[in-house]
Coordinates of C-alpha atoms in Angstrom, one line a residue:
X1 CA -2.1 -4.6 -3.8
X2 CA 1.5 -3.3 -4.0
X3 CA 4.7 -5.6 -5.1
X4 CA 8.0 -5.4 -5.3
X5 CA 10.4 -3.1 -7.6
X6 CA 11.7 -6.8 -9.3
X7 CA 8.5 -7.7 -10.0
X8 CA 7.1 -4.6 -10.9
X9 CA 10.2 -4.1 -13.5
X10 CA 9.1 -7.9 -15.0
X11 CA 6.0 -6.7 -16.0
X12 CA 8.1 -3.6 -17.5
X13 CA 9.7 -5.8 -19.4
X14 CA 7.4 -8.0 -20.7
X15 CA 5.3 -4.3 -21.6
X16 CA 8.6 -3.4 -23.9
X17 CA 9.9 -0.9 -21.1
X18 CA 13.8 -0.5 -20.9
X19 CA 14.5 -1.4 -17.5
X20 CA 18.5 -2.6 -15.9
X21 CA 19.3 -6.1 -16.0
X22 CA 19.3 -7.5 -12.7
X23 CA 19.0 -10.5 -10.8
X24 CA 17.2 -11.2 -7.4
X25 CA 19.0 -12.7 -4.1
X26 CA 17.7 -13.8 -0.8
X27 CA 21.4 -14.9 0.6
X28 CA 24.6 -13.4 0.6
X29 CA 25.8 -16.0 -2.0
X30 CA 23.3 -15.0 -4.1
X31 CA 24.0 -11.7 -4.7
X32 CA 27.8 -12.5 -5.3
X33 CA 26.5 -15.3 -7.9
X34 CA 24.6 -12.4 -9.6
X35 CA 27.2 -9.8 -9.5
X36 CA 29.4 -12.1 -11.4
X37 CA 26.5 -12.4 -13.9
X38 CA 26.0 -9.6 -14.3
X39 CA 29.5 -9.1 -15.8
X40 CA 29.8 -5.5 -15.0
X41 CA 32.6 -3.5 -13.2
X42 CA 30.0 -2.2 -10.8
X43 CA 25.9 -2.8 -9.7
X44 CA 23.6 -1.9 -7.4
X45 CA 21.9 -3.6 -4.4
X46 CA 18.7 -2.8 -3.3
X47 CA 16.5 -3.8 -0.3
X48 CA 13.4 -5.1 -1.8
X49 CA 10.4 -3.9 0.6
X50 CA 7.0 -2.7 0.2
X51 CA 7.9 0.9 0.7
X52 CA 9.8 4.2 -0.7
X53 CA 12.2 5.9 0.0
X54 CA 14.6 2.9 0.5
X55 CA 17.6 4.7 -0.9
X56 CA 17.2 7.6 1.7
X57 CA 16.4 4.8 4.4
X58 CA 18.6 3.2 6.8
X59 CA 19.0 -0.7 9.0
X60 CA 17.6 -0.2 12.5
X61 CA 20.1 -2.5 14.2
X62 CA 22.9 -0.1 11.5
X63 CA 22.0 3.1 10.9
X64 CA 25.4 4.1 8.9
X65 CA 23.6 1.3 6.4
X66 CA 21.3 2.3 3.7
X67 CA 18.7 0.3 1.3
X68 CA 20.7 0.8 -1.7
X69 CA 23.8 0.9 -1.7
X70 CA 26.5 0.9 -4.6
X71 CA 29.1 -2.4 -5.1
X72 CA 31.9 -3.0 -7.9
X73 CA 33.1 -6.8 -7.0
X74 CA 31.5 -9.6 -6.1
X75 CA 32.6 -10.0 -2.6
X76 CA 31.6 -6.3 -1.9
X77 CA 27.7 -7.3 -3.1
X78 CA 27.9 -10.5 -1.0
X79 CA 29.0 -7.8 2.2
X80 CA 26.3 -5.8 1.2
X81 CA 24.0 -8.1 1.1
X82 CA 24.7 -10.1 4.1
X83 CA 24.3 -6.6 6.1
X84 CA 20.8 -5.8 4.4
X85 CA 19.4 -9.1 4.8
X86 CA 16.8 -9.8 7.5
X87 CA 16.9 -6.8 9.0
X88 CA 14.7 -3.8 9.8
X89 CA 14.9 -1.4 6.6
X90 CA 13.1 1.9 8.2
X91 CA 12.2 4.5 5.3
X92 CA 9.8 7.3 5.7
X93 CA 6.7 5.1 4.8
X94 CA 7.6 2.0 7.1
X95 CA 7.2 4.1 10.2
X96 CA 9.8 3.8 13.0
X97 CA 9.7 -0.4 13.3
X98 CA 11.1 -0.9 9.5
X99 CA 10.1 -3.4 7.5
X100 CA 12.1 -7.2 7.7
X101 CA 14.7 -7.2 4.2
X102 CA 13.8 -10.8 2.5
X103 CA 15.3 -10.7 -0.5
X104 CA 18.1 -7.8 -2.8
X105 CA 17.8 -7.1 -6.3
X106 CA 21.5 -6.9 -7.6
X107 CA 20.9 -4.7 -10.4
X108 CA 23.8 -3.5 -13.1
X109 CA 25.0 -0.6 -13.3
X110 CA 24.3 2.5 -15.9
X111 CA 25.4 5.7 -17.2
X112 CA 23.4 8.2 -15.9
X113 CA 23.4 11.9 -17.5
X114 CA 20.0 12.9 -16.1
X115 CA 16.9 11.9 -13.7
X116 CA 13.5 12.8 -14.4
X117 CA 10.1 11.7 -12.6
X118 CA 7.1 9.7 -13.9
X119 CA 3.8 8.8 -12.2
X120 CA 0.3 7.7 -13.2
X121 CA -2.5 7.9 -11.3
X122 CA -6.5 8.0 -11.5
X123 CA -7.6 11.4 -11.9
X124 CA -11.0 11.0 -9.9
X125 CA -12.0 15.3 -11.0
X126 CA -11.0 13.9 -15.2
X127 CA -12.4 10.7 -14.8
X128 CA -9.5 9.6 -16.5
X129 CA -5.7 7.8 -15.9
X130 CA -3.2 10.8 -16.2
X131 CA 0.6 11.1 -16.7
X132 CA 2.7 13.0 -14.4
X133 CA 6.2 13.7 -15.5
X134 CA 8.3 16.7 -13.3
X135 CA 12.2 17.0 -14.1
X136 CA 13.0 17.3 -10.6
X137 CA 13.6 13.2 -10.7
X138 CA 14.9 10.9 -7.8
X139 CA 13.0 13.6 -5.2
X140 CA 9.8 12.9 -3.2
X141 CA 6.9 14.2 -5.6
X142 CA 5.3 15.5 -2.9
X143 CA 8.2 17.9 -2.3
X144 CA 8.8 18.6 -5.8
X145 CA 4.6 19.4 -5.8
X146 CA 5.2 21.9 -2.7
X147 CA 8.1 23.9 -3.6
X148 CA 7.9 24.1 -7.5
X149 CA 4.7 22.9 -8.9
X150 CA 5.5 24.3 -12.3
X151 CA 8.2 21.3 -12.8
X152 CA 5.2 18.9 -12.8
X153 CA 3.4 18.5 -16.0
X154 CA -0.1 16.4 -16.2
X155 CA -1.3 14.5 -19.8
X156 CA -4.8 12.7 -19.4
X157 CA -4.9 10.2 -21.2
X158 CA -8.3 7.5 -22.7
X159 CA -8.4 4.6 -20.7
X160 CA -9.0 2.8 -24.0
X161 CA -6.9 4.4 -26.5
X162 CA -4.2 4.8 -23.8
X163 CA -1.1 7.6 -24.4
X164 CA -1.2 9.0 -27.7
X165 CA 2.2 9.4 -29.4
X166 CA 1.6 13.2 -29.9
X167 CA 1.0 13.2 -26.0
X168 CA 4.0 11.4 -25.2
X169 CA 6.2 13.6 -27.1
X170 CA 4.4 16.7 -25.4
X171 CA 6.1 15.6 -22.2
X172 CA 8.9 14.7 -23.2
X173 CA 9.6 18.1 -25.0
X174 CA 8.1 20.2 -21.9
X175 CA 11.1 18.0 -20.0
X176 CA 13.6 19.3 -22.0
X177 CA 14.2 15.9 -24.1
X178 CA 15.3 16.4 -27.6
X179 CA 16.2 13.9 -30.6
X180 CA 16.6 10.4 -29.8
X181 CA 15.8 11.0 -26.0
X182 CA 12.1 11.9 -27.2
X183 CA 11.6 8.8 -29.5
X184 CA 12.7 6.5 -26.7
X185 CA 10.3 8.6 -24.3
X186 CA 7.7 8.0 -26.8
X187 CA 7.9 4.3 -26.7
X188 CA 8.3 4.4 -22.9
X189 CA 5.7 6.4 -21.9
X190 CA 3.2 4.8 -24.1
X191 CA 4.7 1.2 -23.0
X192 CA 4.0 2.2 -19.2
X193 CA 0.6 4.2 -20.2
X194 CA -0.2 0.2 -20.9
X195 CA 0.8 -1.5 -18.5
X196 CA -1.1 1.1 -16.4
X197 CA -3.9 0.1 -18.0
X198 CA -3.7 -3.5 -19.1
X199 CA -3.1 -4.4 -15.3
X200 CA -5.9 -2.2 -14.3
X201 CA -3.1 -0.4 -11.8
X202 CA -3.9 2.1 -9.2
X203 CA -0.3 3.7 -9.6
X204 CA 2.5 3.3 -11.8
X205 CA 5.7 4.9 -10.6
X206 CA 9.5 5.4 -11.8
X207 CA 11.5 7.5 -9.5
X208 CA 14.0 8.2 -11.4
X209 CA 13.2 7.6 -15.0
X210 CA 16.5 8.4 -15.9
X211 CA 18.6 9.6 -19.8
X212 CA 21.5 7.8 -20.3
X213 CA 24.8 8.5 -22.2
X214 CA 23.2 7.1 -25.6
X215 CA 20.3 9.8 -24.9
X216 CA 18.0 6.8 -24.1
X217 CA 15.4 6.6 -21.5
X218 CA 15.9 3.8 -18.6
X219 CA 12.8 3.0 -15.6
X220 CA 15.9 2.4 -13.1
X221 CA 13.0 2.4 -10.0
X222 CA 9.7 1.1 -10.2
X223 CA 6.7 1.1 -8.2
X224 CA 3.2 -0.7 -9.3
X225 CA 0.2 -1.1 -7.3
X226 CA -2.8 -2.8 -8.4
X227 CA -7.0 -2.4 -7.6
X228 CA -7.6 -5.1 -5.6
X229 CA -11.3 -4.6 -6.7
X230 CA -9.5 -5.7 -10.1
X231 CA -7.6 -8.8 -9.6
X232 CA -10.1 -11.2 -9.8
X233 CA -9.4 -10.5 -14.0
X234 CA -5.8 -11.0 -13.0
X235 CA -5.3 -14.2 -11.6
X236 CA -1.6 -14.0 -12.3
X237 CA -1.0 -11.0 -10.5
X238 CA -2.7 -12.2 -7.7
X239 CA 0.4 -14.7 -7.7
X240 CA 2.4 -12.0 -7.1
X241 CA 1.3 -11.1 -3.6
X242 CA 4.0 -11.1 -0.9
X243 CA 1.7 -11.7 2.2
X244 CA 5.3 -11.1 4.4
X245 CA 4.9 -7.4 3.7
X246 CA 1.2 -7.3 4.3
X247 CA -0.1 -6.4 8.0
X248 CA -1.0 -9.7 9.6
X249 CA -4.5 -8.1 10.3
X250 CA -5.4 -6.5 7.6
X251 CA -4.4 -10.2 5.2
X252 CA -6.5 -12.0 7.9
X253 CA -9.5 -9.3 7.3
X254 CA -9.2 -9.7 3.4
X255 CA -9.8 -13.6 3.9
X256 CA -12.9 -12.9 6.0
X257 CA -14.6 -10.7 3.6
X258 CA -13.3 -7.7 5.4
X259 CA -12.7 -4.4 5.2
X260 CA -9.8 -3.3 7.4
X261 CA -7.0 -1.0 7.9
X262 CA -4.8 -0.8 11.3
X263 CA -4.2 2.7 12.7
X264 CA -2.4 3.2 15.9
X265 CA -4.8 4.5 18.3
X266 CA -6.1 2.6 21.0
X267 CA -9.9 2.5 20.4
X268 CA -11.2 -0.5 18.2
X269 CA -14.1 0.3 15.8
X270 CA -16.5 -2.1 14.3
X271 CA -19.1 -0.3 12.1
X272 CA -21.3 -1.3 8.9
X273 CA -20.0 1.0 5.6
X274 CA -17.9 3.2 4.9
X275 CA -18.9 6.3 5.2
X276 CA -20.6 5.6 8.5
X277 CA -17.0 4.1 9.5
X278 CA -15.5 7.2 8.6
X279 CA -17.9 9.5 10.7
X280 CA -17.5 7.1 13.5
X281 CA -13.6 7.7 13.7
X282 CA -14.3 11.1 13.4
X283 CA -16.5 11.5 15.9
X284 CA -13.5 9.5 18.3
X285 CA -11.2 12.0 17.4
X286 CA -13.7 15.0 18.2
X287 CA -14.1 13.9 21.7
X288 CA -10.5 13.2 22.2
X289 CA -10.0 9.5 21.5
X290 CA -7.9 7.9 18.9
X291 CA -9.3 4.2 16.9
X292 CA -7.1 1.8 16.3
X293 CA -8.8 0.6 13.1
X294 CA -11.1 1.3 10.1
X295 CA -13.2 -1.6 10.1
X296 CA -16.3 -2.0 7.6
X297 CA -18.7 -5.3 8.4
X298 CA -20.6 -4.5 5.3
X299 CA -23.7 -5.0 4.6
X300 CA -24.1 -8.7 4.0
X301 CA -21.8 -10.4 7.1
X302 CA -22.6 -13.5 8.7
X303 CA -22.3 -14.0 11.9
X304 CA -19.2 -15.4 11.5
X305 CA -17.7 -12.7 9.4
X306 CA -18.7 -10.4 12.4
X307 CA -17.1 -13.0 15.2
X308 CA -13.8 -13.4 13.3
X309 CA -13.9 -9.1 13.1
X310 CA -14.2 -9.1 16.9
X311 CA -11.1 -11.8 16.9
X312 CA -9.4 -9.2 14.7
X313 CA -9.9 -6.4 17.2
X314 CA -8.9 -8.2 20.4
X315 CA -6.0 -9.5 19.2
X316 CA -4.8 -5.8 18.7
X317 CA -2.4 -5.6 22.0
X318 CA -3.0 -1.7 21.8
X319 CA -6.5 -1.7 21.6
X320 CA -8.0 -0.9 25.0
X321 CA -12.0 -0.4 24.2
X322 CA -14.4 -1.4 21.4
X323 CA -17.0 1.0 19.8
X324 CA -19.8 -1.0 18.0
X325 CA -21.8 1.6 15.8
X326 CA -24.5 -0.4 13.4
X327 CA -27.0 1.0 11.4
X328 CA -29.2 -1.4 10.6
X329 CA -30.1 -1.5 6.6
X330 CA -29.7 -5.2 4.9
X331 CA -27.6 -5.3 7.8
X332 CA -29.7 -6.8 10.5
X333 CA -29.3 -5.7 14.2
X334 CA -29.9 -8.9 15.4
X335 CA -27.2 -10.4 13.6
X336 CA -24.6 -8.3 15.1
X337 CA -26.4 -8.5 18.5
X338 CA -26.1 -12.3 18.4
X339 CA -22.4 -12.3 17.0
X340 CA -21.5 -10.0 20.0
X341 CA -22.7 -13.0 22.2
X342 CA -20.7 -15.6 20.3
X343 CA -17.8 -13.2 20.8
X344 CA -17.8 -12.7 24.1
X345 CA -18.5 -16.7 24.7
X346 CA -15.6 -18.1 22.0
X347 CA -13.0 -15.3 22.2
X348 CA -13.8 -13.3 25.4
X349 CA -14.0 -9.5 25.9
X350 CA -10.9 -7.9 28.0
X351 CA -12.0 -4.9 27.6
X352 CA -14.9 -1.9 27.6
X353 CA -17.7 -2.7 24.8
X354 CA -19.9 0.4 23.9
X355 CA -22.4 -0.6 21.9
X356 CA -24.8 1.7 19.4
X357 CA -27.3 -0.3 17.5
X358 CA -30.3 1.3 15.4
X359 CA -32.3 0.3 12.5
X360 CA -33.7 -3.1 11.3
X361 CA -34.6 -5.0 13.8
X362 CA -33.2 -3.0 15.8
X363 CA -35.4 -3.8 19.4
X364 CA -34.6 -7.4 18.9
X365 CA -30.7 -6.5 19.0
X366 CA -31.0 -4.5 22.0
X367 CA -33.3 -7.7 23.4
X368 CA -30.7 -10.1 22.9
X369 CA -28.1 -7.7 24.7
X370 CA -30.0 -7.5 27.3
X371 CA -30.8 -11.0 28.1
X372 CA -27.4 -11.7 27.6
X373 CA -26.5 -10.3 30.9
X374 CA -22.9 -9.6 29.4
X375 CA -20.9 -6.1 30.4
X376 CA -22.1 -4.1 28.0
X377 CA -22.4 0.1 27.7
X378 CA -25.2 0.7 25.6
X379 CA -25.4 4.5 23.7
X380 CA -28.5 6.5 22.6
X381 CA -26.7 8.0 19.7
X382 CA -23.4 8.3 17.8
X383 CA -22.5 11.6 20.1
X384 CA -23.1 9.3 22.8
X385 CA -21.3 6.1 21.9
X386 CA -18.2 8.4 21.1
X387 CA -17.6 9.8 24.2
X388 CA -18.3 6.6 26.1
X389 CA -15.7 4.7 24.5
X390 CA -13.2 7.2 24.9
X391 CA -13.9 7.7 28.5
X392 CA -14.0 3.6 28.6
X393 CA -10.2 3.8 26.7
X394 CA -9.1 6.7 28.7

């Protein structure tokens, strides 16, 4: 689950992380009300979204407008404001459509003398959280990673005993910190090692992490996602979900019990696991097709868990076939052959349906199909089923 930089620098806050003073606004007035409480000769305004590279980015409907943008009165933040405001912010990550601008952070302004680059991450190979600091701050990591690797430094760190103050102070000296600029990386680096942890985080990211004139360290971005296999420990965080930045899909899937991510091919897939999922959209791609969806079942759906995914699917205006691919295991056949019929009588198919069914009870599936009389391609195999439904899309 991802939120948004002002929330994300909250939790910052509350961890003991040094992070601007800012205010949030979702009107024009707003951000001139903050400005002036701010009580600075100049602040920041920034287009809150769930994606990066808002600085970079630019409006749709005004291109010559970016996502953060630089203001020294009062009425300028209001202007600024009032031209970010619902509109399309398009970034690298939002894809060409943008994302809808709700809501500014008006953020005061600081002395900057240097930007540097944090991030932490599971390290799946170390089996551990690890801390990724690179000089090269305010630049996209993966760049940074591709052209000079040897400006990112790695610290694993216990995902009990979090950041050690000997490891902190590692980075910060292999960054080229010295004096007080390494005792306040010390304290921030352990602070966000914590939150990291405490929040049971998937990433934790300040881009830039930047020194100041006093040789102090500052998290002026932040970026925090969350396991959502965690939150049911974090009930407040939970809170924190902005389902406005969340693919209408993919929120309805969630509340079914659903595993789903859109794509933007054209070939809807409904399969039971993951990994069988995967190969399935693999197999699409092999013979030339393209799905428009991972979508896991799982192993435990109910009929109507399986009706609501083929609602899911056929609402998709791009998707122009369906591939069914079960393997029966505690997934029953049956139950996926009688949820197809419920389908096709509640929400009604308007397009091809290949269907691949084996396993458990799996002859009383293909029965039910059959007596069902619906329009239905049937596939021996997965090599079968994939080239049917692309020739069905095609």
């Amino acid at each position: 689950m991802k939120i948004h930089e002002y929330q994300a620098k909250q939790i910052f806050r509350q961890a003991g992380v040094p992070v601007p003073d800012g205010r949030v606004a979702r009107t024009a007035e707003e951000a001139a009300e903050a400005f002036k409480q701010l009580g600075g000769s100049v602040a920041v305004v920034k287009a809150q979204i769930h994606a990066g590279g808002r600085g970079k980015g630019t409006i749709k409907e005004c291109p010559e407008q970016h996502g953060v943008q630089l203001v020294r009165s009062a009425e300028e933040a209001a202007e600024v404001a009032g031209r970010l405001l619902g509109q399309h912010l398009v970034t690298v990550q939002t894809g060409p459509e943008g994302q809808v601008v709700r809501q500014v952070l008006v953020e005061a302004g600081c002395d900057i003398r240097r930007e540097l680059y944090l991030g932490i991450v599971v390290d799946r190979a170390a089996a551990s959280p690890v801390m990724m600091v690179s000089s090269e701050g305010g630049m996209d990591i993966e760049e940074v990673a591709a052209r000079t690797p040897e400006k990112i430094f790695h610290e694993p760190f216990d995902v009990d005993a979090g950041l050690f103050s000997y490891q902190a102070r590692k980075l910060a000296v292999l960054l080229g910190l010295s004096g007080a600029s390494i005792q306040s990386a010390d304290r921030l680096m352990r602070g966000l090692a914590r939150v990291f942890l405490d929040n049971d985080c998937s990433l934790v990211e300040v881009n830039p992490l930047v020194v100041t004139g006093d040789g102090s360290l500052l998290a002026l971005d932040a970026k925090v996602n969350f396991d959502d296999n965690a939150l049911f420990r974090h009930k407040e965080l939970a809170e924190l979900r902005d389902p406005n930045e969340e693919d209408p899909y993919e929120a309805r899937a969630a509340k079914a019990g659903l595993s789903y991510v859109k794509l933007d091919g054209n070939i809807g897939c409904l399969v039971n696991g993951a990994g069988l999922a995967m190969a399935t959209m693999d197999l699409i791609k092999l013979h030339g097709g393209n799905p428009a969806n991972f979508l896991d079942v799982g192993g435990g759906a109910n009929v109507e868990q399986v009706t609501e995914a083929f609602r899911i699917l056929l609402d998709d205006k791009n998707v122009r076939a369906v591939l069914v691919n079960i393997f029966g295991g505690i997934m029953r056949c049956t139950t996926i052959a009688s949820a197809i019929v419920e389908a096709y009588e509640t929400v009604g198919f308007n397009v091809p349906l290949v269907v691949r069914l084996e396993g458990t009870e799996v002859e009383q599936g293909r029965r039910i199909l059959a007596e069902s009389n619906l329009e239905i391609i049937t596939a021996s195999d997965m090599t079968d089923a994939a080239k049917k439904v692309v020739a069905a899309a095609g």
